[in-house]
CSV table of C-alpha atoms in Angstrom, one decimal:
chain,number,residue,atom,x,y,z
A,1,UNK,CA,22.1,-2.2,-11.8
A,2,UNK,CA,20.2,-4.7,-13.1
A,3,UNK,CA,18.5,-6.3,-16.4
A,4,UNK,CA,16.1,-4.1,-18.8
A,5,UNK,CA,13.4,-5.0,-16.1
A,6,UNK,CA,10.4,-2.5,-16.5
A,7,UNK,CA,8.5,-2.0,-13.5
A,8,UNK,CA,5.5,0.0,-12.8
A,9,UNK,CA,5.2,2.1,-9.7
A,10,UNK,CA,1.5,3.5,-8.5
A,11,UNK,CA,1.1,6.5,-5.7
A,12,UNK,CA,0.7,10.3,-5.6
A,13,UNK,CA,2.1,13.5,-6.2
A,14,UNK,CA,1.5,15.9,-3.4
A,15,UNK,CA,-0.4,19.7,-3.4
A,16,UNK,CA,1.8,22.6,-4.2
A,17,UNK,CA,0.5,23.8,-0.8
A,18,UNK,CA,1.6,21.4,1.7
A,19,UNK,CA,-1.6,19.7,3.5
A,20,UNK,CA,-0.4,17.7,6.8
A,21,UNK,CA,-3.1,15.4,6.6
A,22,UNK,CA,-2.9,11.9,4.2
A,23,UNK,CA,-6.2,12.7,3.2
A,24,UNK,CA,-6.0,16.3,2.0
A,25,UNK,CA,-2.9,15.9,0.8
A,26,UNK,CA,-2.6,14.9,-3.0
A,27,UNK,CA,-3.2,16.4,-5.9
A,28,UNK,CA,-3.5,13.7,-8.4
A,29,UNK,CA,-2.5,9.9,-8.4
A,30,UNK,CA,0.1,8.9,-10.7
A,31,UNK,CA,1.6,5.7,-12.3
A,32,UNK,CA,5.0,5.5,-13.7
A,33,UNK,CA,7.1,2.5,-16.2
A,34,UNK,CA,10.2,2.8,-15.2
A,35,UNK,CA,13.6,0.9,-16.0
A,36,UNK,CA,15.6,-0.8,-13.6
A,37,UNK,CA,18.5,-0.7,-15.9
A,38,UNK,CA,18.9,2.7,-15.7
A,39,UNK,CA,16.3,4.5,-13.5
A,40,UNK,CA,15.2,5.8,-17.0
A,41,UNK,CA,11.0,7.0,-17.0
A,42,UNK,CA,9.6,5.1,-19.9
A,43,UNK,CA,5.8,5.8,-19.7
A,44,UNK,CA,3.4,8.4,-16.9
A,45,UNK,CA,0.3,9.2,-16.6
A,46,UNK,CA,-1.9,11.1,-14.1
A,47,UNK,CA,-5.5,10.3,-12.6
A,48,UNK,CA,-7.9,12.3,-10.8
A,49,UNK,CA,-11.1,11.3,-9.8
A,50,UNK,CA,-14.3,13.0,-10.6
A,51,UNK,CA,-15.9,15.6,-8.3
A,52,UNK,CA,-19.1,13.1,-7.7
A,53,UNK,CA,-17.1,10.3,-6.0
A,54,UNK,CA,-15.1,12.4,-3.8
A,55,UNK,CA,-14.7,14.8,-0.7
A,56,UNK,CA,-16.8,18.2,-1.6
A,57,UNK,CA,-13.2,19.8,-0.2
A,58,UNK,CA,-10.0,19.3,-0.3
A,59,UNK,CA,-10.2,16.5,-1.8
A,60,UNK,CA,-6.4,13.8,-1.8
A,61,UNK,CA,-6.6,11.5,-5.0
A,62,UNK,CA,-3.4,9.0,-5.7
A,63,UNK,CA,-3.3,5.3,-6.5
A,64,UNK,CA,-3.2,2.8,-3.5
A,65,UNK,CA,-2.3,-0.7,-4.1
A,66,UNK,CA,-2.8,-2.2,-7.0
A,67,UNK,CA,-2.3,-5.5,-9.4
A,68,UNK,CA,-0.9,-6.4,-12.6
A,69,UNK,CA,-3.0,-9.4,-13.4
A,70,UNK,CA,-4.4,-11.0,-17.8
A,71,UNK,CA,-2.8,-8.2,-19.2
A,72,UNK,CA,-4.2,-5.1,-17.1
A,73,UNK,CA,-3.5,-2.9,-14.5
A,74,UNK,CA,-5.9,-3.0,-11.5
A,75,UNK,CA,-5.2,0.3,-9.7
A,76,UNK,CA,-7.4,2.0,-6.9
A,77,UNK,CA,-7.9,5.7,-5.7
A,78,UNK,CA,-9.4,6.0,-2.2
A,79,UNK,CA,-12.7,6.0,-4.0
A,80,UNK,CA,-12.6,4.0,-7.0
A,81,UNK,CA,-11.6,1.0,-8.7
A,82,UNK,CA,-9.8,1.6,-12.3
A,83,UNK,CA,-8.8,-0.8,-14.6
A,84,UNK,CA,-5.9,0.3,-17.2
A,85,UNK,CA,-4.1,-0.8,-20.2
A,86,UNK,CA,-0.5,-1.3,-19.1
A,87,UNK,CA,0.9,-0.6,-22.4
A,88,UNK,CA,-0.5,3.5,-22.9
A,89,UNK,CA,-2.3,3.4,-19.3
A,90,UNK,CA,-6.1,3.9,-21.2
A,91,UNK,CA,-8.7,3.5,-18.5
A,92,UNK,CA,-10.9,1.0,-19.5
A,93,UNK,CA,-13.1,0.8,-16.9
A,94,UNK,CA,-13.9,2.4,-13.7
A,95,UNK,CA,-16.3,1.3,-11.1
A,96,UNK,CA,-17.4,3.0,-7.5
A,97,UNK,CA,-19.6,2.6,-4.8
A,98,UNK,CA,-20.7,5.1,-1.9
A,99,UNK,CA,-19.2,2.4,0.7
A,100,UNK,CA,-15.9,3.0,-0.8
A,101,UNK,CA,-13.9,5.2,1.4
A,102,UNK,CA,-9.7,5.2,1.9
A,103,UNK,CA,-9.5,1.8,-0.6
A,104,UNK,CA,-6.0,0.4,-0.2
A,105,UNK,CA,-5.9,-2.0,-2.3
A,106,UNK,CA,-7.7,-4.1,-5.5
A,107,UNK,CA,-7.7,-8.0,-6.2
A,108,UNK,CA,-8.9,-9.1,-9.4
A,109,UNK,CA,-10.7,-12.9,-9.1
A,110,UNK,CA,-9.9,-14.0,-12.5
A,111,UNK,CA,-13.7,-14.2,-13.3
A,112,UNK,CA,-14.2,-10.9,-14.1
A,113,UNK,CA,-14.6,-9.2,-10.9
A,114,UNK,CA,-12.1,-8.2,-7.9
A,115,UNK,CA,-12.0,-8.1,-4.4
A,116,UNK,CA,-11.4,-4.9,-3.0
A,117,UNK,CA,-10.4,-3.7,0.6
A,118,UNK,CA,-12.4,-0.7,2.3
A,119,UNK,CA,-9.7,0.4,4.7
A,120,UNK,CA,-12.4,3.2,5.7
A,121,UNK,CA,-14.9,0.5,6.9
A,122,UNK,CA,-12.8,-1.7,8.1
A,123,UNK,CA,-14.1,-3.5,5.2
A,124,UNK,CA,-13.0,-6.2,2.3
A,125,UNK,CA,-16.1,-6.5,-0.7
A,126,UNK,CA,-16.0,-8.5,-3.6
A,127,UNK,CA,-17.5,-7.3,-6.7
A,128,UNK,CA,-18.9,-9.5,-9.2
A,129,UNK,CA,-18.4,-9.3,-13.4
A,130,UNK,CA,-21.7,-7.3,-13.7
A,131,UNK,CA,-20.2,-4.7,-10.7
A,132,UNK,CA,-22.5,-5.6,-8.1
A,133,UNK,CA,-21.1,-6.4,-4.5
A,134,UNK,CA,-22.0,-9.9,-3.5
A,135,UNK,CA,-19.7,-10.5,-0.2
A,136,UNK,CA,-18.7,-8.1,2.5
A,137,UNK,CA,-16.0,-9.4,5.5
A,138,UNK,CA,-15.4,-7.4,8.3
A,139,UNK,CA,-12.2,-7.2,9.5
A,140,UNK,CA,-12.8,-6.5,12.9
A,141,UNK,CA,-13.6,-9.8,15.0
A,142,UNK,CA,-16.9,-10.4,16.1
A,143,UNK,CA,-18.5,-7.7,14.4
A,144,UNK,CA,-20.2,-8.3,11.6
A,145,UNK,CA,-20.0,-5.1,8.4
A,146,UNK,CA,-21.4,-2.3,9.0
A,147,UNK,CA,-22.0,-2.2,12.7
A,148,UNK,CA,-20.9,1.1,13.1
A,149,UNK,CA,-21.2,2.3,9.8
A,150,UNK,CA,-24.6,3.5,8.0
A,151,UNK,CA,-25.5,1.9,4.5
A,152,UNK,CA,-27.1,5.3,3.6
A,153,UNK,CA,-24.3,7.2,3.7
A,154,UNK,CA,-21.9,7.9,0.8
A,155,UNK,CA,-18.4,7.7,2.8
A,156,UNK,CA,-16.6,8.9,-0.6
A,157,UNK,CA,-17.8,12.3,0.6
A,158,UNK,CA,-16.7,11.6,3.8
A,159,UNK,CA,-12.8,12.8,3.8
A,160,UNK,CA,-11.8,10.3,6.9
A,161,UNK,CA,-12.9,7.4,9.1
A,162,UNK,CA,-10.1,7.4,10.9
A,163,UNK,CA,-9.1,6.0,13.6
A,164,UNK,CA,-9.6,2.5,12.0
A,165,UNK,CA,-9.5,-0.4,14.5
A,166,UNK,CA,-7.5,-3.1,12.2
A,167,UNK,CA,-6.9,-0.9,8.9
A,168,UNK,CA,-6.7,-3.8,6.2
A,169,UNK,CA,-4.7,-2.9,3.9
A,170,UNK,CA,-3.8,-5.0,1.2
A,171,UNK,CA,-5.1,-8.9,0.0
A,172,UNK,CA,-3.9,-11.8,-1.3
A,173,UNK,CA,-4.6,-15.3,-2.2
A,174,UNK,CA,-2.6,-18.5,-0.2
A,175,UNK,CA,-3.9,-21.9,-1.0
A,176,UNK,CA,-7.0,-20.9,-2.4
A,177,UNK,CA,-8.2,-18.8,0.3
A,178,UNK,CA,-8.6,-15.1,0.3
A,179,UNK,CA,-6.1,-13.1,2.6
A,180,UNK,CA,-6.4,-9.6,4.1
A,181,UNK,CA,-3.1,-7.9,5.8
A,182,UNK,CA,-4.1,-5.7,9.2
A,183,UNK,CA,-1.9,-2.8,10.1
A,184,UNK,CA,-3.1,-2.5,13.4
A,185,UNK,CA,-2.9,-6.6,15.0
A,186,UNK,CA,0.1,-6.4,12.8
A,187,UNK,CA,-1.1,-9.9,11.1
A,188,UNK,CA,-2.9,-11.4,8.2
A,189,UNK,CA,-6.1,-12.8,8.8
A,190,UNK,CA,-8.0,-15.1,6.4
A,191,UNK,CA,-11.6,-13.8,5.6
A,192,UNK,CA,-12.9,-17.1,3.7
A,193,UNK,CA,-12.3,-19.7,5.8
A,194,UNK,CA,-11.6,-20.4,9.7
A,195,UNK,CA,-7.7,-20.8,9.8
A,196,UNK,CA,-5.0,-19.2,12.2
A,197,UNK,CA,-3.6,-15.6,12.1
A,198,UNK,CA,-0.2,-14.9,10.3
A,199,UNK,CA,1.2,-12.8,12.8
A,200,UNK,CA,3.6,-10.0,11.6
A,201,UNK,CA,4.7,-8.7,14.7
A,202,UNK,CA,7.8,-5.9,14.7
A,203,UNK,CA,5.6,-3.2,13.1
A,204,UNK,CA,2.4,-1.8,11.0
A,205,UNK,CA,2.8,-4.3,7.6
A,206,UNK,CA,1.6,-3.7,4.4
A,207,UNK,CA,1.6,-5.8,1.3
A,208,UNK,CA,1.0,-9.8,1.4
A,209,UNK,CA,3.7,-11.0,-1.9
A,210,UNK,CA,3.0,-14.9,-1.9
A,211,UNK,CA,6.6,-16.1,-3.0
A,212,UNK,CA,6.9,-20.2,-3.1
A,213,UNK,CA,4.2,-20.7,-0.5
A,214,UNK,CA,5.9,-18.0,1.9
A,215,UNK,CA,4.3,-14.3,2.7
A,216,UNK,CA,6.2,-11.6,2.4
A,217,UNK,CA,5.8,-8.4,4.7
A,218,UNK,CA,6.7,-5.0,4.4
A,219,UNK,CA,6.6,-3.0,8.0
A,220,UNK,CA,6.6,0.8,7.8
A,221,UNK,CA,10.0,0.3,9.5
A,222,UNK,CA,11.7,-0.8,6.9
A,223,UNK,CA,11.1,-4.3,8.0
A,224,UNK,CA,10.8,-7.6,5.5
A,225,UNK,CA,9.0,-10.1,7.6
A,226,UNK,CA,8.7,-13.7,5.5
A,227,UNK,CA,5.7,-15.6,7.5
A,228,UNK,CA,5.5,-19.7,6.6
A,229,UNK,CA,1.9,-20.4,7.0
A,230,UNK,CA,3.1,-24.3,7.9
A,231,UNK,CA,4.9,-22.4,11.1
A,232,UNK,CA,3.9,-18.5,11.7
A,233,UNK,CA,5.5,-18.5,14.4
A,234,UNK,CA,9.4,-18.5,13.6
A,235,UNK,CA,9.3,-15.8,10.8
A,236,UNK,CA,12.4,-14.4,9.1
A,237,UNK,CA,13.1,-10.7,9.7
A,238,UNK,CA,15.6,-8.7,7.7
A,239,UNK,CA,15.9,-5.3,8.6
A,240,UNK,CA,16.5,-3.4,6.2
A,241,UNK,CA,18.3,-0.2,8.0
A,242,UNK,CA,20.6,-2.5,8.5
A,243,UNK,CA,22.1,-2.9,4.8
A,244,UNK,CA,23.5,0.4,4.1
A,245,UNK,CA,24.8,3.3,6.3
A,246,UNK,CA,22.4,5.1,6.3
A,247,UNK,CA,22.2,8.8,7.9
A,248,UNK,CA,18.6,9.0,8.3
A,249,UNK,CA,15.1,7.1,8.4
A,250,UNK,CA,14.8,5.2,4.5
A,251,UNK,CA,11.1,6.7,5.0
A,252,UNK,CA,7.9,4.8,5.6
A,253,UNK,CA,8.1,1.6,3.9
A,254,UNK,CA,5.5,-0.1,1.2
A,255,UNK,CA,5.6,-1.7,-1.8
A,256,UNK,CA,7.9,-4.8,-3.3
A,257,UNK,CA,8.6,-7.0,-5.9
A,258,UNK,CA,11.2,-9.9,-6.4
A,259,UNK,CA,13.7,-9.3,-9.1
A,260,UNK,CA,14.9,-12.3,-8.5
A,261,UNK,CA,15.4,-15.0,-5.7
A,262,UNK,CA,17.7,-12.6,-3.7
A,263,UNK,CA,17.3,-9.1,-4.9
A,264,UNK,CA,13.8,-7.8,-4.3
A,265,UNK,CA,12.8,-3.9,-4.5
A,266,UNK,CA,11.3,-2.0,-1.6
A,267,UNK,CA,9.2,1.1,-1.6
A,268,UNK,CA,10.1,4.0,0.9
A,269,UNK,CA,8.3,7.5,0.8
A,270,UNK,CA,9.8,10.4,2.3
A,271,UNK,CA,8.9,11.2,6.0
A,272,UNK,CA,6.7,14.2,6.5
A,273,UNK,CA,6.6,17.1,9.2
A,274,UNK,CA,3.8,15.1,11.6
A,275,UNK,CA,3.2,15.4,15.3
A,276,UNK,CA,4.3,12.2,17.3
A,277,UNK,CA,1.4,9.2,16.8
A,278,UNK,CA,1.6,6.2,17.9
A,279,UNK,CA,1.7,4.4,14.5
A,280,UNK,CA,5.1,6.4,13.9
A,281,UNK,CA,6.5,5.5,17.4
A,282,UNK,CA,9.5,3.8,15.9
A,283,UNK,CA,10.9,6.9,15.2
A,284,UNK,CA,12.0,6.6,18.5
A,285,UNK,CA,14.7,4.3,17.5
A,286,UNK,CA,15.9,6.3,14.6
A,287,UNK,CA,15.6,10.4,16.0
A,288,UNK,CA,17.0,11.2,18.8
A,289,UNK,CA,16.5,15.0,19.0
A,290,UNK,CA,12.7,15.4,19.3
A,291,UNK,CA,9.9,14.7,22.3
A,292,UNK,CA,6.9,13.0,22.4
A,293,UNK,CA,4.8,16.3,22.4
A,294,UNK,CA,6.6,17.9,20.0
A,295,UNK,CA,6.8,18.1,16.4
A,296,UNK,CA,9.5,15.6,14.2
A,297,UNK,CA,12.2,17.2,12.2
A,298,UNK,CA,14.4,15.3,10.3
A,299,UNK,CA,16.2,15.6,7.4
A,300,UNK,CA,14.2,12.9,5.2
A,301,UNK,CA,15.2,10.8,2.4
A,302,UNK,CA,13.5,11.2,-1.0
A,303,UNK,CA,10.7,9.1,-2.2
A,304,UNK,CA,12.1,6.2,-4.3
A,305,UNK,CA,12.6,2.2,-5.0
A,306,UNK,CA,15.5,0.4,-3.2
A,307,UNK,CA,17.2,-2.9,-4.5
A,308,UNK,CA,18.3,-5.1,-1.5
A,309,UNK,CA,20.0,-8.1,-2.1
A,310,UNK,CA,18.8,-10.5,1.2
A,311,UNK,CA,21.5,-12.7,0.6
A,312,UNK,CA,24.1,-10.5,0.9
A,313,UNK,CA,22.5,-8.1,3.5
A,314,UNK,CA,23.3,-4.9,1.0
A,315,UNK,CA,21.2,-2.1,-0.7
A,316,UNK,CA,22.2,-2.3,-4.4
A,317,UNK,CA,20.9,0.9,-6.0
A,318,UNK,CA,18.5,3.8,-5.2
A,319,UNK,CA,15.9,5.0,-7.9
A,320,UNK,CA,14.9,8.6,-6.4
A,321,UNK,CA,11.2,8.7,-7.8
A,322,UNK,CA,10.7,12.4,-7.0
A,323,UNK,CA,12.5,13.6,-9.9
A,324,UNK,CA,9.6,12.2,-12.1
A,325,UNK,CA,6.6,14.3,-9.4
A,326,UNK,CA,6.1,10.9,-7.8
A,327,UNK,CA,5.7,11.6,-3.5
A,328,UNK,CA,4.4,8.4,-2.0
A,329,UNK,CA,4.5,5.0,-2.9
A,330,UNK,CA,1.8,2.1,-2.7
A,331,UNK,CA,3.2,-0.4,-5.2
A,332,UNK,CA,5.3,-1.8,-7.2
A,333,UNK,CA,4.4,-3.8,-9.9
């Protein structure tokens, strides 16, 4: 496959009793060391959030994006910010606020503090070393935070927002300026400064890996898109379908990490029984025995990390994470 590379992987493993919506649906979130080498588990651990910070019912708790940053693990739950020893996964620290509602993803600053984006709200925060919030961005233009959300409400009991007009999901920093990817404009936007979109285009994105000055994209597709902020508008597109014969959708893609300059690993989580929406419209492309106003039915591909080589156009191995009670996948670290 590849070099001993370890790798760690943050998500969710789902209810005994399936639950067909995201935010009922997990029982606990769940990181996992795992070997490139040889697929082999090297290191697990389980998380769930206390009953104060969460839904009174029904409660979904996994790990949404995170990053490996001085030595730690920054992970998230929809609620909470957690910070971990990599080496035995301790949590050393844990911080919430009622505004906190769906978090996707956690930024540390490298002063002590992190950025953190409130897919809920619509919403990216930073919090300062002392854990107090001292910058709030709206993703939504023209509106400023909290326009139609109440600061006396504690949305961590709140089980959804949805339906979120931009749903930021993930940020990053490009040329000292602070980044925040948007499902819905399928773009990046930069919250810091007054600078021009990095359209995505193709489909939802997730993720934001800065690699030699170029963004990297995931689209739920199973689309990389590579964005050159010096010219957004001729990215590079591999699709990923494309590099295998594959029977059936790879799942909804997020999550990935350069191995090295060719071969980077992709995240895919297995497709769920759903009614048609519109952010899974590109099904369209890929099932051809089901209707609009009907429910899907395929035969879906386990949950697990592919190794594309974008030079060669080729999927080099398939690490099925389900075997280890892993069902959906934010990141890969």
């Amino acid at each position: 496959m590849t070099a001993n590379t370890s790798i760690f992987v943050l998500g969710g493993e789902e209810k005994p009793k399936s639950e067909k919506e995201e935010w009922h649906r997990f029982t606990h979130a769940k990181v996992l060391r795992v070997n490139c080498a040889n697929g082999d588990l090297t290191g697990e651990s389980t998380y769930r959030s206390p009953p104060e910070v969460c839904p009174e019912e029904r409660a979904s708790i996994l790990f949404k994006s995170g990053t490996l940053a001085g030595g730690r693990l920054y992970a998230c739950t929809q609620t909470e910010v957690l910070i971990l020893n990599p080496d035995d996964f301790a949590v050393e620290r844990t911080w919430s606020h009622p505004c906190l509602n769906d978090v996707h993803h956690v930024l540390p600053d490298g002063q002590g503090g992190f950025y953190v984006v409130v897919t809920g709200l619509d919403l990216v925060i930073h919090v300062d070393a002392a854990g107090e919030i001292d910058r709030e961005w709206s993703t939504v233009p023209g509106e400023a935070p909290f326009t139609r959300f109440d600061r006396q409400t504690d949305y961590r009991k709140v089980p959804t927002t949805k339906p979120h007009r931009t749903h930021p999901n993930f940020a990053f920093r490009l040329d000292g300026l602070l980044w925040v990817t948007r499902f819905f404009p399928r773009d990046a936007i930069c919250v810091t400064a007054d600078a021009p979109n990095l359209p995505v285009g193709v489909e939802g994105p997730h993720d934001g890996l800065v690699r030699e000055g170029k963004v990297h994209f995931t689209t739920v597709d199973g689309h990389i898109v590579v964005v050159d902020p010096s010219a957004p508008d001729r990215p590079t597109v591999y699709d990923l379908n494309t590099f295998g014969a594959f029977d059936a959708p790879l799942g909804w893609c997020r999550g990935l990490k350069f191995l090295d300059d060719d071969r980077i690993l992709v995240g895919f989580s297995r497709l769920r029984r759903t009614k048609f929406a519109d952010n899974l419209r590109w099904l369209r492309k890929r099932i051809t025995n089901m209707k609009a106003d009907t429910n899907i039915y395929v035969a879906p591909e386990p949950t697990g990390i592919r190794c594309f080589n974008i030079k060669t156009k080729k999927q080099e191995f398939f690490l099925n994470l389900e075997q280890y009670g892993m069902n959906a996948i934010f990141s890969i670290l």
